[in-house]
XYZ file of C-alpha atoms in Angstrom:
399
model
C -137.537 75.190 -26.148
C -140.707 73.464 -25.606
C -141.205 71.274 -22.816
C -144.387 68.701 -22.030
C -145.602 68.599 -18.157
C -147.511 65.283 -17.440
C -149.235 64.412 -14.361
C -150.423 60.874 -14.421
C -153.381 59.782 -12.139
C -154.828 56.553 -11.564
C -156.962 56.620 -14.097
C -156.331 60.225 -15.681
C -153.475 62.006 -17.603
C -153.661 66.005 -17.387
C -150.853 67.407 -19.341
C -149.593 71.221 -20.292
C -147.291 72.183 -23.237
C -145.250 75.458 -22.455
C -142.655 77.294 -24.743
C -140.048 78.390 -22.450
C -138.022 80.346 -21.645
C -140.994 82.719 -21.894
C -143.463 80.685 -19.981
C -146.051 80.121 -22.903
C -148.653 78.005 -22.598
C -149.293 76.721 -26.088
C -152.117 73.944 -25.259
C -153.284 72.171 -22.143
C -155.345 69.320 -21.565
C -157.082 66.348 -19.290
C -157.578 62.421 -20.845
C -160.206 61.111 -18.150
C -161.882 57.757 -17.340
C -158.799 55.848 -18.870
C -159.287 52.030 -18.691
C -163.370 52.657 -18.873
C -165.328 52.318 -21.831
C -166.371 55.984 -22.272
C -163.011 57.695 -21.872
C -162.556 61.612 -22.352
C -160.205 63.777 -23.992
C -160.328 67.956 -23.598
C -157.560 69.556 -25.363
C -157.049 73.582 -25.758
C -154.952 75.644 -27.140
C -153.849 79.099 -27.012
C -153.148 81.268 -29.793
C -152.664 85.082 -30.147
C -154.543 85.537 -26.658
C -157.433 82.938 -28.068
C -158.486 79.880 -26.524
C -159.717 76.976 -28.862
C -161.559 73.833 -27.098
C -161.769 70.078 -28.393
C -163.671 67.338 -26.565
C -163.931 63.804 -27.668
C -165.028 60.336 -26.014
C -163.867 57.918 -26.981
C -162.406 54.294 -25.587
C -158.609 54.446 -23.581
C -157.417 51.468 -22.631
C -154.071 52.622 -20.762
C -152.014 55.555 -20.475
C -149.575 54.565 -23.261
C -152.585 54.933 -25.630
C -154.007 58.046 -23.609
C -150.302 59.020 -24.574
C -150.494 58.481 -27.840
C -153.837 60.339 -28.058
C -152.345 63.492 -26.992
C -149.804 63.363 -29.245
C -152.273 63.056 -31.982
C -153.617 66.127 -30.908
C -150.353 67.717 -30.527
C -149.815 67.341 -34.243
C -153.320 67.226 -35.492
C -153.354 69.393 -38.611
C -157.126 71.525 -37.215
C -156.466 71.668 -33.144
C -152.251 70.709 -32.828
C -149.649 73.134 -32.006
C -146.551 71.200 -32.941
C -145.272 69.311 -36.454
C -142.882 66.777 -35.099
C -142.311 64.733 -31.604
C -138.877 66.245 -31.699
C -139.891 69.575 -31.397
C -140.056 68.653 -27.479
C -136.762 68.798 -25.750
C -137.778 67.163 -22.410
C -140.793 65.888 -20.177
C -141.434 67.306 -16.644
C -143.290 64.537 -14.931
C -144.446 65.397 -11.676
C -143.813 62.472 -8.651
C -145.894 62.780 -5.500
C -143.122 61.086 -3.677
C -139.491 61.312 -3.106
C -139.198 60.598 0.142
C -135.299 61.719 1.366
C -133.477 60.540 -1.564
C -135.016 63.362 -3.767
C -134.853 66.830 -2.333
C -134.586 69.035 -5.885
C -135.626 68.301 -9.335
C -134.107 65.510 -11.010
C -133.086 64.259 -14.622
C -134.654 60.400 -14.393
C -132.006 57.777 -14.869
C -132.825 53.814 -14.840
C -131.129 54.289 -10.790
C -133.953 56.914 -10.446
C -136.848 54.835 -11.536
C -135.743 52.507 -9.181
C -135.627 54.423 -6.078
C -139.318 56.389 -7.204
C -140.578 52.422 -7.753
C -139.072 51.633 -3.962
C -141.101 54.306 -2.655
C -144.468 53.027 -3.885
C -145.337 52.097 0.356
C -145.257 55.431 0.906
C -147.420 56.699 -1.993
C -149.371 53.664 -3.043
C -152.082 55.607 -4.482
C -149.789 58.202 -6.520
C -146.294 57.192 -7.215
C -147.881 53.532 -9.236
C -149.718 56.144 -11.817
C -146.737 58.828 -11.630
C -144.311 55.640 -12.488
C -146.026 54.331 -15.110
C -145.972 58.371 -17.165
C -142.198 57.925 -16.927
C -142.191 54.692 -18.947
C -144.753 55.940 -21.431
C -143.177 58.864 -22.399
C -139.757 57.012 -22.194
C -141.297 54.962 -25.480
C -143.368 57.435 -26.953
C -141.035 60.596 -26.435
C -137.411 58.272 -26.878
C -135.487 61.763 -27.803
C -136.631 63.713 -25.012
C -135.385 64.207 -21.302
C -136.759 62.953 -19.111
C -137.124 64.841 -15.520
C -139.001 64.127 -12.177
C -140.276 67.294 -10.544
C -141.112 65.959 -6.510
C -144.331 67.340 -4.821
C -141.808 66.366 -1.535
C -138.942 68.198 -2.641
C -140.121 71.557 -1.578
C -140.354 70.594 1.924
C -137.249 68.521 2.372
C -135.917 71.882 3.640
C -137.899 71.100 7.060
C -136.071 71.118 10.187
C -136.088 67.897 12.239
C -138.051 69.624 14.620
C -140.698 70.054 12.253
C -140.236 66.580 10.079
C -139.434 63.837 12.948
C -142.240 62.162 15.075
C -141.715 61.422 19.072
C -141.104 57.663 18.037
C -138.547 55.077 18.356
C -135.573 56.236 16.254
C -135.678 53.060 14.416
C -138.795 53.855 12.867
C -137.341 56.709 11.327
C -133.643 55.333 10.488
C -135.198 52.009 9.442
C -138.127 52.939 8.018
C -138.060 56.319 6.843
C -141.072 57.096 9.301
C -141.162 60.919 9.225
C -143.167 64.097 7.918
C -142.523 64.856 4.440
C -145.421 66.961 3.357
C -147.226 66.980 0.050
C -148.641 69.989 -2.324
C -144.816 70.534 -2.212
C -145.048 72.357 -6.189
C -147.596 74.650 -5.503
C -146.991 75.756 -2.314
C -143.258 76.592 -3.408
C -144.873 78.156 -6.453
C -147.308 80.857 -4.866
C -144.848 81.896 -2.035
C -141.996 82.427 -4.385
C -145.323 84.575 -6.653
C -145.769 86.170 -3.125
C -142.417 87.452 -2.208
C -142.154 88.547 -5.515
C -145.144 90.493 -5.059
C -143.901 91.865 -1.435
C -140.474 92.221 -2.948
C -139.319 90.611 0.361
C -136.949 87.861 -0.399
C -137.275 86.789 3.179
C -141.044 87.364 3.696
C -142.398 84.892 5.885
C -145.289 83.673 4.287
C -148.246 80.915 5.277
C -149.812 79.359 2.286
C -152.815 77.469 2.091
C -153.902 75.034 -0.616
C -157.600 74.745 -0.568
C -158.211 71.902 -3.329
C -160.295 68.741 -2.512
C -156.894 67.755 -0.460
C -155.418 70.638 1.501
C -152.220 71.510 3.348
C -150.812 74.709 4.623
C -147.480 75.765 4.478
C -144.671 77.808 6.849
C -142.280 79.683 4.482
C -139.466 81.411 5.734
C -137.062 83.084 3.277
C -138.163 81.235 0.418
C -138.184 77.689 2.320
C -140.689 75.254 3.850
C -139.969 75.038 7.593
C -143.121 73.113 8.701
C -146.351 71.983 7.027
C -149.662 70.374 7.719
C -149.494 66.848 5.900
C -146.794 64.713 7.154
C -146.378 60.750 6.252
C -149.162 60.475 3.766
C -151.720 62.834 2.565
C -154.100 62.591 5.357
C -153.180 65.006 8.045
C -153.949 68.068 9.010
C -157.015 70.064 7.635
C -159.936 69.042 6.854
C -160.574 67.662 3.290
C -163.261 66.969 0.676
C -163.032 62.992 2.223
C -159.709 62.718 4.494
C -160.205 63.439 8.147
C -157.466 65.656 8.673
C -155.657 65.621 11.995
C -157.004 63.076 14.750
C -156.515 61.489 17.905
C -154.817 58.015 16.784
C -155.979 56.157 19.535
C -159.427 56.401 17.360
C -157.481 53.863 14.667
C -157.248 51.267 17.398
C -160.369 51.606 19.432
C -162.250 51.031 16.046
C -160.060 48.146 15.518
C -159.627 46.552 18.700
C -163.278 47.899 20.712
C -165.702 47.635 17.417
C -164.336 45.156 15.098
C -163.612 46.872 12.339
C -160.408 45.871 9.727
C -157.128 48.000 9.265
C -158.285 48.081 5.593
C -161.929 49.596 6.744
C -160.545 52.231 8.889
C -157.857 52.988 5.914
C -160.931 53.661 3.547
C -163.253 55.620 6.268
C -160.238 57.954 6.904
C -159.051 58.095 3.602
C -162.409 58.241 1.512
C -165.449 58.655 3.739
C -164.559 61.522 6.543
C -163.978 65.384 5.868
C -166.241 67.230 4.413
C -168.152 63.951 2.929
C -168.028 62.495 6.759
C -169.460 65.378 8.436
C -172.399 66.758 5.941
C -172.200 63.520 3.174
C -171.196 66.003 0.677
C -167.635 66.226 -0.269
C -167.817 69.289 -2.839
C -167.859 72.781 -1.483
C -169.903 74.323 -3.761
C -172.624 71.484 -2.383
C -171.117 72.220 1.327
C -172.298 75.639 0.870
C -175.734 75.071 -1.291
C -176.620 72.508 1.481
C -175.999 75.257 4.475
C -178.240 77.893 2.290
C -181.195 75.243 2.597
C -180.563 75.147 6.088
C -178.566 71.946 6.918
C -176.791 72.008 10.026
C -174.431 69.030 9.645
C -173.475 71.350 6.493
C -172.944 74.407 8.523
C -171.013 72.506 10.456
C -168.540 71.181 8.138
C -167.703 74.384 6.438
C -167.025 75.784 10.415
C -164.970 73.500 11.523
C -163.153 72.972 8.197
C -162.364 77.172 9.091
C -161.964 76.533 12.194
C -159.418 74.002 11.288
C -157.557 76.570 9.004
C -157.502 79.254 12.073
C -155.427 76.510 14.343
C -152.683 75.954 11.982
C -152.506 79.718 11.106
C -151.751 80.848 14.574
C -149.065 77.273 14.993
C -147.024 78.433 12.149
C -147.268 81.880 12.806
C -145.545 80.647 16.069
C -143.001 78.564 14.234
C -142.530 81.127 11.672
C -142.029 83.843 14.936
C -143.591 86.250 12.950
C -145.888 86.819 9.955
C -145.971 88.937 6.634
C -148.479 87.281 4.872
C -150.792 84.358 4.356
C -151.913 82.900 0.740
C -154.544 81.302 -0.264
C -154.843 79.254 -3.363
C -156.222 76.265 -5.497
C -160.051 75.266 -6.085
C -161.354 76.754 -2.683
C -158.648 79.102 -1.990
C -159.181 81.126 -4.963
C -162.415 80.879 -5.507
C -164.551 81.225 -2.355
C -164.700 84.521 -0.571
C -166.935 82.972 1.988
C -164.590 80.428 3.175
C -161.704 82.959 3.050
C -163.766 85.159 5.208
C -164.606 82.564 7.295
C -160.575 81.891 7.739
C -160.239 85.560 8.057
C -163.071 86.182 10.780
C -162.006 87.725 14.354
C -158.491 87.190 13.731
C -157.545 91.217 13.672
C -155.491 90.420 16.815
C -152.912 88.577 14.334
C -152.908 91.822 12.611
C -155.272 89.737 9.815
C -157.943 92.625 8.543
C -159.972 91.385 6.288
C -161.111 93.841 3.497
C -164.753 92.391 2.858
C -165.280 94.270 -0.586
C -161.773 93.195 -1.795
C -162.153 89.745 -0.997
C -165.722 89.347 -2.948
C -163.881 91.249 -6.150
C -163.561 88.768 -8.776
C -160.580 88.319 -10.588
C -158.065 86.143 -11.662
C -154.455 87.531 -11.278
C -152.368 88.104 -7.978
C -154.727 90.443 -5.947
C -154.660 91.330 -1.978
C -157.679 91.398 0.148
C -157.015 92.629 3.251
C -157.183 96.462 4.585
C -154.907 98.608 3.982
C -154.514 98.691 7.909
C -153.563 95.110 8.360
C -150.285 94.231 9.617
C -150.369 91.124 7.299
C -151.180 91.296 3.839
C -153.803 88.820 2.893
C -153.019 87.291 -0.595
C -155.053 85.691 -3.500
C -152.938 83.747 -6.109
C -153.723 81.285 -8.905
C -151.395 77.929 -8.279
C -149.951 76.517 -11.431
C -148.423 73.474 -10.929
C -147.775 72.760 -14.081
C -146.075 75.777 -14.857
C -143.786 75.529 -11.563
C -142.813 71.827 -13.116
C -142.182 73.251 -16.633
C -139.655 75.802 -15.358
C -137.945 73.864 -12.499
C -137.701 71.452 -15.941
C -136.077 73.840 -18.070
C -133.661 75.497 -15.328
C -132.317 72.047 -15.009
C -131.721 70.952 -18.588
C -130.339 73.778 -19.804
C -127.293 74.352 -17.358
């Protein structure tokens, strides 16, 4: 069976074609810039263990024709991998938000649409784009099914303790005001990788996603109890440009004390603090170049986005009342020993041992890097999002 995962940006489409049940990736790809005169296409395939890349630019108007593109490519006699549109039995689409409605995968329905289009308050910035994939591939993929894979889902398994806010009931009964937590697929994805790995079914596990937006994760027994984002996207750690966890009353002194507009402090939070806010770089790999020519304001940011990490670590270790293992994964997580060291750094009292030659071994499958005398195993592994969506797609067509 061969199934298509899309996930539609604002102005990007990445998608992934696997083969399943045997989890083959047979091409992946990214259209960029769509809507902009110089749009981008990179499309690869995999064959017998090879990987073949195409790039073109060229001008994409919207994400039906971005659509359309791909499945151009798809079929393209030189760089395709399939003969017919029909040859794909459904579309995973992944949804940012589901808010309570949605709390496992879901085949979309006309009543579906309509409940992810009511949610677009809570995800104005995500659901819109993830909304408009749906319809696309509704017209350009008519045969297929059609499913909705919920980056909320995963923690809808939160206790009220962790998921309700000390406010007036009605806000949460009338207007869903609550924690739902994002990252949902990926963080579900690498713990269930990690138990595996422990052969624990009821390991309880911390997972953090280092990307350019991060969240961290308290799995118990397979299931989110608590996690770092809550409403929207913006709490908890520190990001590339989101602030992370702050004191609210800052919202209101900037509005009320020094003028500024609800719209303004939106933006600074949203798009101008983090790691952009603190050093004016947002990238890590600049973070870190910037701290090797001796910036302090750099230094700084890549300490207290560590520091940061350390807080929540010991919290859910608290909620979690015990710990077998943390993970760390995405951009940052997987790829930067220095931060992970950084994390890692005077925490042996946790029973956290960091092994320092492990950690700076390079490679790209499940790995551990702590010592063999830590109490809690220190994990490495690759996310795959898109891969998580394709089979939580195919367990739910094929019942």
């Amino acid at each position: 069976m061969k199934i298509l995962v899309l996930n539609s940006g604002s102005s990007s489409l990445k998608y992934q074609l696997f083969e399943m049940p045997n989890e083959q990736a047979l091409c992946t790809g990214l259209v960029d810039r769509i809507g902009l005169e110089h749009s981008s296409i990179t499309h690869k395939t995999f064959f017998k263990g090879k990987e073949s890349k195409h790039q073109v630019e060229l001008a994409i108007p919207d994400h039906e024709g971005a659509l359309l593109r791909v499945t151009e490519l798809l079929k393209d006699p030189k760089v395709g991998v399939l003969k017919d549109n029909t040859e794909i039995e459904a579309i995973g689409h992944r949804v940012v938000h589901g808010g309570e409605q949605f709390a496992a995968t879901t085949l979309i329905t006309e009543e579906v649409k309509a409940k992810i289009k009511g949610l677009f308050a809570l995800a104005p910035l995500h659901n819109p784009p993830n909304y408009l994939g749906i319809t696309v591939a509704e017209r350009v993929f008519p045969q297929a099914k059609q499913v909705a894979v919920f980056d909320t889902a995963f923690h809808q398994s939160m206790p009220a303790l962790a998921y309700r806010y000390a406010l007036p009931k009605s806000m949460y009964t009338d207007l869903g005001i609550r924690a739902y937590g994002f990252h949902g697929t990926s963080h579900q994805y690498v713990s269930k990788k990690a138990s595996e790995y422990l052969n624990n079914s009821k390991a309880k596990i911390i997972t953090i996603h280092l990307g350019n937006g991060c969240s961290m994760t308290a799995v118990d027994s397979g299931k989110s109890v608590d996690t770092s984002m809550g409403l929207g996207p913006m709490g908890g750690l520190v990001m590339g440009t989101r602030a992370g966890d702050i004191d609210p009353s800052i919202i209101f002194h900037l509005i009320n004390e020094r003028g500024f507009s609800a719209q303004e402090v939106n933006d600074i939070l949203n798009k101008k603090s983090g790691l952009l806010g603190l050093s004016g770089l947002s990238d890590m790999r600049d973070v870190k170049n910037a701290i090797t020519e001796g910036s302090p304001d750099a230094k700084l940011a890549y300490e207290l986005y560590a520091y940061r990490i350390q807080k929540y670590i010991g919290a859910f270790a608290a909620v979690l009342k015990g710990l077998d293992a943390i993970v760390f994964t995405a951009g940052v997580g997987e790829n930067d020993a220095d931060m992970r060291e950084a994390v890692c750094k005077n925490m042996d009292f946790f029973g956290i041992m960091l092994d320092t030659k492990l950690n700076r071994a390079g490679n790209k499958n499940i790995r551990e890097v702590n010592k063999s005398s830590s109490a809690v195993k220190i994990l490495v592994i690759p996310t795959n999002e898109e891969l998580e969506i394709g089979q939580q797609t195919f367990e739910l067509i094929r019942k």
